[in-house]
Amino acid sequence: MSQVIAEISISLDGFAAGRNQGQEHPLGEGGERLHDWIVPTESWRRQHGKEGGETGPDNDVAAEFGRGVGAYVMGRNMFSPGRGEWDEGWRGWWGEDPPYHVPVFVLTHHPREPLPMEGGTTFHFVTEGIESALEQARAAAGDEDVLILGGADAIRQYLAAGLIDELRLHIAPIILGGGERLLENVGEPELEPVDVAASPAAMHVKYRVVR
Amino acid sequence: MSQVIAEISISLDGFAAGRNQGQEHPLGEGGERLHDWIVPTESWRRQHGKEGGETGPDNDVAAEFGRGVGAYVMGRNMFSPGRGEWDEGWRGWWGEDPPYHVPVFVLTHHPREPLPMEGGTTFHFVTEGIESALEQARAAAGDEDVLILGGADAIRQYLAAGLIDELRLHIAPIILGGGERLLENVGEPELEPVDVAASPAAMHVKYRVVR
């Protein structure tokens, strides 16, 4: 049965991005360190056309990314640095062949025609809100899962609306000290850990969200 | 070599206590759930004179508590619910035989004679600040470790002052949504995970604080 999964990396003090997010720092100042656990892995490197890399728990988690996922949802801030770039034909952060390979539904207030990329990824821009985006993603995914990629704001909205079945957190051992918190104003969902893996670089936890 | 260790349970959203701490809710509303991981363990039950209990990763962590510790430090709010009780001969939350069995240095602004309890615990009340308390605890501990027990405010102060060698967090899979945060205004200490254990009830992480 198709699941709605949210997956994101956060700091030990709960931030999904550091201070001063923008084109220079898409994840805020210091926020790129949230992904230090995945960048050296063999799986991530292969997805980016590179050889070699580390194996181990982080690589196992990296290798699982996207498995069984039929559609993604992401917030507008994850797709775009915001403001003017949107109208100037911004095509995302990921080059011409984004690592998704299925439809990606982008939450936004700005209508735009679907943007087909190489490798099977098409960005669809949804202006009718989170529930419409999820409905469209479910339809596109069929029997496969829908993965909410972030940013924090999008995941918060879906959590607060009770629409997430599984929350996957990658907790990096860093203190950002400020920025955008993930678990704030999400109500008090009951979380049941169903899988945990850890390395010196991150703790990876899957929670089932109990309805 | 003697280490200064801080150890505390926090929620997934980073709170060491819920809202409205006080005599009715020493750990705030819902805060007692922070300790759901330890209460059913065999080790905790034995320390409280009960038989049976669960074994596994949580019990291993519970069994390690206090091992090699020659003195403790705790904040005033951890010793006392605050206000009037202090002057009325409040003797702590732990009955006549507290689970410490060595000197415990309580940070406070209210001078008080040392309070010897059963089983080797003596509470000493330190009004000269966190550094003095640590100095006294180190002297009492000798070659053994000093453990900062909390609350969050005491650990924050020691972290911000760069006086912690090892931080042990027990991260419970609950969202408190409000209360007292642990990792706030502590600067940006560099943390290196040195040991991780996990169960469905909590993730247990030991970090070395890099100076």
mmCIF file of N, CA, C and O in Angstrom, chain B residues 54-102:
data_model
loop_
_atom_site.group_PDB
_atom_site.id
_atom_site.type_symbol
_atom_site.label_atom_id
_atom_site.label_comp_id
_atom_site.label_asym_id
_atom_site.label_seq_id
_atom_site.Cartn_x
_atom_site.Cartn_y
_atom_site.Cartn_z
ATOM 1 N N GLU B 54 13.114 -5.169 31.881
ATOM 2 C CA GLU B 54 13.587 -5.448 30.536
ATOM 3 C C GLU B 54 15.108 -5.398 30.451
ATOM 4 O O GLU B 54 15.746 -4.627 31.147
ATOM 5 N N THR B 55 15.635 -6.241 29.569
ATOM 6 C CA THR B 55 17.050 -6.148 29.234
ATOM 7 C C THR B 55 17.155 -5.612 27.802
ATOM 8 O O THR B 55 16.146 -5.344 27.166
ATOM 9 N N GLY B 56 18.370 -5.428 27.317
ATOM 10 C CA GLY B 56 18.537 -4.867 25.962
ATOM 11 C C GLY B 56 19.318 -3.558 26.026
ATOM 12 O O GLY B 56 19.888 -3.220 27.056
ATOM 13 N N PRO B 57 19.317 -2.838 24.891
ATOM 14 C CA PRO B 57 20.150 -1.625 24.817
ATOM 15 C C PRO B 57 19.817 -0.585 25.887
ATOM 16 O O PRO B 57 20.724 0.030 26.451
ATOM 17 N N ASP B 58 18.532 -0.392 26.162
ATOM 18 C CA ASP B 58 18.177 0.616 27.170
ATOM 19 C C ASP B 58 18.682 0.202 28.545
ATOM 20 O O ASP B 58 19.162 1.031 29.325
ATOM 21 N N ASN B 59 18.598 -1.082 28.827
ATOM 22 C CA ASN B 59 19.084 -1.555 30.114
ATOM 23 C C ASN B 59 20.597 -1.428 30.220
ATOM 24 O O ASN B 59 21.131 -1.085 31.276
ATOM 25 N N ASP B 60 21.294 -1.683 29.119
ATOM 26 C CA ASP B 60 22.753 -1.522 29.139
ATOM 27 C C ASP B 60 23.130 -0.082 29.472
ATOM 28 O O ASP B 60 24.060 0.173 30.243
ATOM 29 N N VAL B 61 22.397 0.838 28.874
ATOM 30 C CA VAL B 61 22.665 2.253 29.145
ATOM 31 C C VAL B 61 22.318 2.589 30.590
ATOM 32 O O VAL B 61 23.072 3.283 31.285
ATOM 33 N N ALA B 62 21.195 2.082 31.047
ATOM 34 C CA ALA B 62 20.779 2.349 32.430
ATOM 35 C C ALA B 62 21.794 1.792 33.419
ATOM 36 O O ALA B 62 22.107 2.414 34.439
ATOM 37 N N ALA B 63 22.344 0.626 33.085
ATOM 38 C CA ALA B 63 23.297 -0.012 33.995
ATOM 39 C C ALA B 63 24.597 0.780 34.086
ATOM 40 O O ALA B 63 25.321 0.709 35.087
ATOM 41 N N GLU B 64 24.888 1.543 33.038
ATOM 42 C CA GLU B 64 26.138 2.295 33.017
ATOM 43 C C GLU B 64 26.047 3.567 33.859
ATOM 44 O O GLU B 64 27.068 4.147 34.241
ATOM 45 N N PHE B 65 24.821 3.989 34.138
ATOM 46 C CA PHE B 65 24.644 5.251 34.860
ATOM 47 C C PHE B 65 25.374 5.219 36.205
ATOM 48 O O PHE B 65 25.182 4.313 37.006
ATOM 49 N N GLY B 66 26.203 6.227 36.424
ATOM 50 C CA GLY B 66 26.886 6.348 37.712
ATOM 51 C C GLY B 66 28.182 5.575 37.811
ATOM 52 O O GLY B 66 28.945 5.759 38.765
ATOM 53 N N ARG B 67 28.469 4.722 36.817
ATOM 54 C CA ARG B 67 29.691 3.927 36.854
ATOM 55 C C ARG B 67 30.916 4.848 36.724
ATOM 56 O O ARG B 67 30.998 5.627 35.783
ATOM 57 N N GLY B 68 31.815 4.759 37.671
ATOM 58 C CA GLY B 68 33.026 5.590 37.604
ATOM 59 C C GLY B 68 32.802 7.046 37.949
ATOM 60 O O GLY B 68 33.675 7.879 37.723
ATOM 61 N N VAL B 69 31.620 7.357 38.475
ATOM 62 C CA VAL B 69 31.318 8.742 38.825
ATOM 63 C C VAL B 69 31.620 8.976 40.305
ATOM 64 O O VAL B 69 31.107 8.266 41.172
ATOM 65 N N GLY B 70 32.454 9.983 40.597
ATOM 66 C CA GLY B 70 32.844 10.258 41.981
ATOM 67 C C GLY B 70 32.106 11.420 42.604
ATOM 68 O O GLY B 70 32.161 11.614 43.825
ATOM 69 N N ALA B 71 31.416 12.200 41.773
ATOM 70 C CA ALA B 71 30.624 13.326 42.293
ATOM 71 C C ALA B 71 29.673 13.794 41.196
ATOM 72 O O ALA B 71 29.956 13.641 40.002
ATOM 73 N N TYR B 72 28.541 14.334 41.625
ATOM 74 C CA TYR B 72 27.554 14.871 40.687
ATOM 75 C C TYR B 72 27.386 16.376 40.912
ATOM 76 O O TYR B 72 27.655 16.890 42.006
ATOM 77 N N VAL B 73 26.919 17.043 39.861
ATOM 78 C CA VAL B 73 26.493 18.436 39.970
ATOM 79 C C VAL B 73 25.075 18.504 39.424
ATOM 80 O O VAL B 73 24.769 17.871 38.402
ATOM 81 N N MET B 74 24.200 19.220 40.113
ATOM 82 C CA MET B 74 22.861 19.430 39.552
ATOM 83 C C MET B 74 22.415 20.864 39.786
ATOM 84 O O MET B 74 22.859 21.531 40.725
ATOM 85 N N GLY B 75 21.556 21.337 38.914
ATOM 86 C CA GLY B 75 20.993 22.663 39.057
ATOM 87 C C GLY B 75 19.948 22.689 40.153
ATOM 88 O O GLY B 75 19.424 21.652 40.584
ATOM 89 N N ARG B 76 19.632 23.885 40.592
ATOM 90 C CA ARG B 76 18.704 24.024 41.693
ATOM 91 C C ARG B 76 17.316 23.492 41.334
ATOM 92 O O ARG B 76 16.642 22.882 42.146
ATOM 93 N N ASN B 77 16.907 23.730 40.081
ATOM 94 C CA ASN B 77 15.568 23.284 39.676
ATOM 95 C C ASN B 77 15.450 21.769 39.637
ATOM 96 O O ASN B 77 14.359 21.230 39.684
ATOM 97 N N MET B 78 16.588 21.100 39.518
ATOM 98 C CA MET B 78 16.526 19.649 39.529
ATOM 99 C C MET B 78 16.404 19.128 40.958
ATOM 100 O O MET B 78 15.792 18.089 41.202
ATOM 101 N N PHE B 79 16.967 19.891 41.890
ATOM 102 C CA PHE B 79 16.890 19.467 43.290
ATOM 103 C C PHE B 79 15.545 19.802 43.906
ATOM 104 O O PHE B 79 15.007 19.038 44.723
ATOM 105 N N SER B 80 15.007 20.926 43.504
ATOM 106 C CA SER B 80 13.848 21.476 44.206
ATOM 107 C C SER B 80 12.812 21.963 43.223
ATOM 108 O O SER B 80 13.145 22.465 42.157
ATOM 109 N N PRO B 81 11.544 21.867 43.554
ATOM 110 C CA PRO B 81 10.519 22.441 42.685
ATOM 111 C C PRO B 81 10.518 23.961 42.746
ATOM 112 O O PRO B 81 9.781 24.600 42.018
ATOM 113 N N GLY B 82 11.328 24.544 43.630
ATOM 114 C CA GLY B 82 11.443 26.000 43.648
ATOM 115 C C GLY B 82 10.570 26.644 44.708
ATOM 116 O O GLY B 82 9.737 26.019 45.336
ATOM 117 N N ARG B 83 10.841 27.919 44.922
ATOM 118 C CA ARG B 83 10.105 28.739 45.885
ATOM 119 C C ARG B 83 10.134 28.165 47.289
ATOM 120 O O ARG B 83 11.172 27.720 47.755
ATOM 121 N N GLY B 84 8.996 28.191 47.961
ATOM 122 C CA GLY B 84 8.924 27.942 49.392
ATOM 123 C C GLY B 84 9.526 26.637 49.870
ATOM 124 O O GLY B 84 10.129 26.583 50.945
ATOM 125 N N GLU B 85 9.415 25.596 49.070
ATOM 126 C CA GLU B 85 9.847 24.278 49.530
ATOM 127 C C GLU B 85 11.303 24.285 49.990
ATOM 128 O O GLU B 85 11.711 23.520 50.833
ATOM 129 N N TRP B 86 12.074 25.170 49.367
ATOM 130 C CA TRP B 86 13.493 25.236 49.690
ATOM 131 C C TRP B 86 13.714 25.468 51.186
ATOM 132 O O TRP B 86 14.539 24.832 51.803
ATOM 133 N N ASP B 87 12.958 26.399 51.754
ATOM 134 C CA ASP B 87 13.178 26.773 53.146
ATOM 135 C C ASP B 87 12.471 25.826 54.102
ATOM 136 O O ASP B 87 12.678 25.884 55.301
ATOM 137 N N GLU B 88 11.626 24.991 53.563
ATOM 138 C CA GLU B 88 10.843 24.122 54.442
ATOM 139 C C GLU B 88 11.506 22.776 54.632
ATOM 140 O O GLU B 88 10.838 21.776 54.929
ATOM 141 N N GLY B 89 12.809 22.740 54.406
ATOM 142 C CA GLY B 89 13.506 21.485 54.654
ATOM 143 C C GLY B 89 13.331 20.471 53.539
ATOM 144 O O GLY B 89 13.376 19.254 53.761
ATOM 145 N N TRP B 90 13.122 20.965 52.328
ATOM 146 C CA TRP B 90 13.032 20.080 51.162
ATOM 147 C C TRP B 90 14.273 19.209 51.081
ATOM 148 O O TRP B 90 15.388 19.681 51.231
ATOM 149 N N ARG B 91 14.089 17.890 50.881
ATOM 150 C CA ARG B 91 15.220 16.955 50.895
ATOM 151 C C ARG B 91 15.396 16.268 49.543
ATOM 152 O O ARG B 91 15.973 15.178 49.464
ATOM 153 N N GLY B 92 14.919 16.916 48.480
ATOM 154 C CA GLY B 92 15.084 16.345 47.142
ATOM 155 C C GLY B 92 13.921 15.445 46.774
ATOM 156 O O GLY B 92 13.040 15.172 47.581
ATOM 157 N N TRP B 93 13.948 14.978 45.528
ATOM 158 C CA TRP B 93 12.849 14.180 44.984
ATOM 159 C C TRP B 93 13.009 12.687 45.241
ATOM 160 O O TRP B 93 12.153 11.903 44.835
ATOM 161 N N TRP B 94 14.135 12.269 45.838
ATOM 162 C CA TRP B 94 14.543 10.876 45.689
ATOM 163 C C TRP B 94 14.389 10.043 46.963
ATOM 164 O O TRP B 94 14.954 8.968 47.069
ATOM 165 N N GLY B 95 13.642 10.587 47.964
ATOM 166 C CA GLY B 95 13.507 9.853 49.215
ATOM 167 C C GLY B 95 14.771 9.945 50.047
ATOM 168 O O GLY B 95 15.679 10.740 49.764
ATOM 169 N N GLU B 96 14.855 9.091 51.075
ATOM 170 C CA GLU B 96 15.968 9.195 52.032
ATOM 171 C C GLU B 96 17.251 8.546 51.524
ATOM 172 O O GLU B 96 18.321 8.781 52.071
ATOM 173 N N ASP B 97 17.147 7.707 50.492
ATOM 174 C CA ASP B 97 18.343 7.045 49.949
ATOM 175 C C ASP B 97 18.455 7.351 48.450
ATOM 176 O O ASP B 97 18.118 6.515 47.606
ATOM 177 N N PRO B 98 18.926 8.535 48.106
ATOM 178 C CA PRO B 98 18.971 8.923 46.693
ATOM 179 C C PRO B 98 19.926 8.029 45.907
ATOM 180 O O PRO B 98 20.872 7.473 46.484
ATOM 181 N N PRO B 99 19.699 7.902 44.595
ATOM 182 C CA PRO B 99 20.460 6.931 43.790
ATOM 183 C C PRO B 99 21.837 7.439 43.378
ATOM 184 O O PRO B 99 22.318 7.072 42.315
ATOM 185 N N TYR B 100 22.487 8.260 44.224
ATOM 186 C CA TYR B 100 23.774 8.825 43.819
ATOM 187 C C TYR B 100 24.954 8.212 44.596
ATOM 188 O O TYR B 100 25.976 7.880 44.019
ATOM 189 N N HIS B 101 24.836 8.143 45.914
ATOM 190 C CA HIS B 101 25.815 7.424 46.745
ATOM 191 C C HIS B 101 27.196 8.070 46.779
ATOM 192 O O HIS B 101 28.170 7.427 47.166
ATOM 193 N N VAL B 102 27.295 9.293 46.348
ATOM 194 C CA VAL B 102 28.529 10.092 46.423
ATOM 195 C C VAL B 102 28.085 11.545 46.634
ATOM 196 O O VAL B 102 26.892 11.846 46.593
#
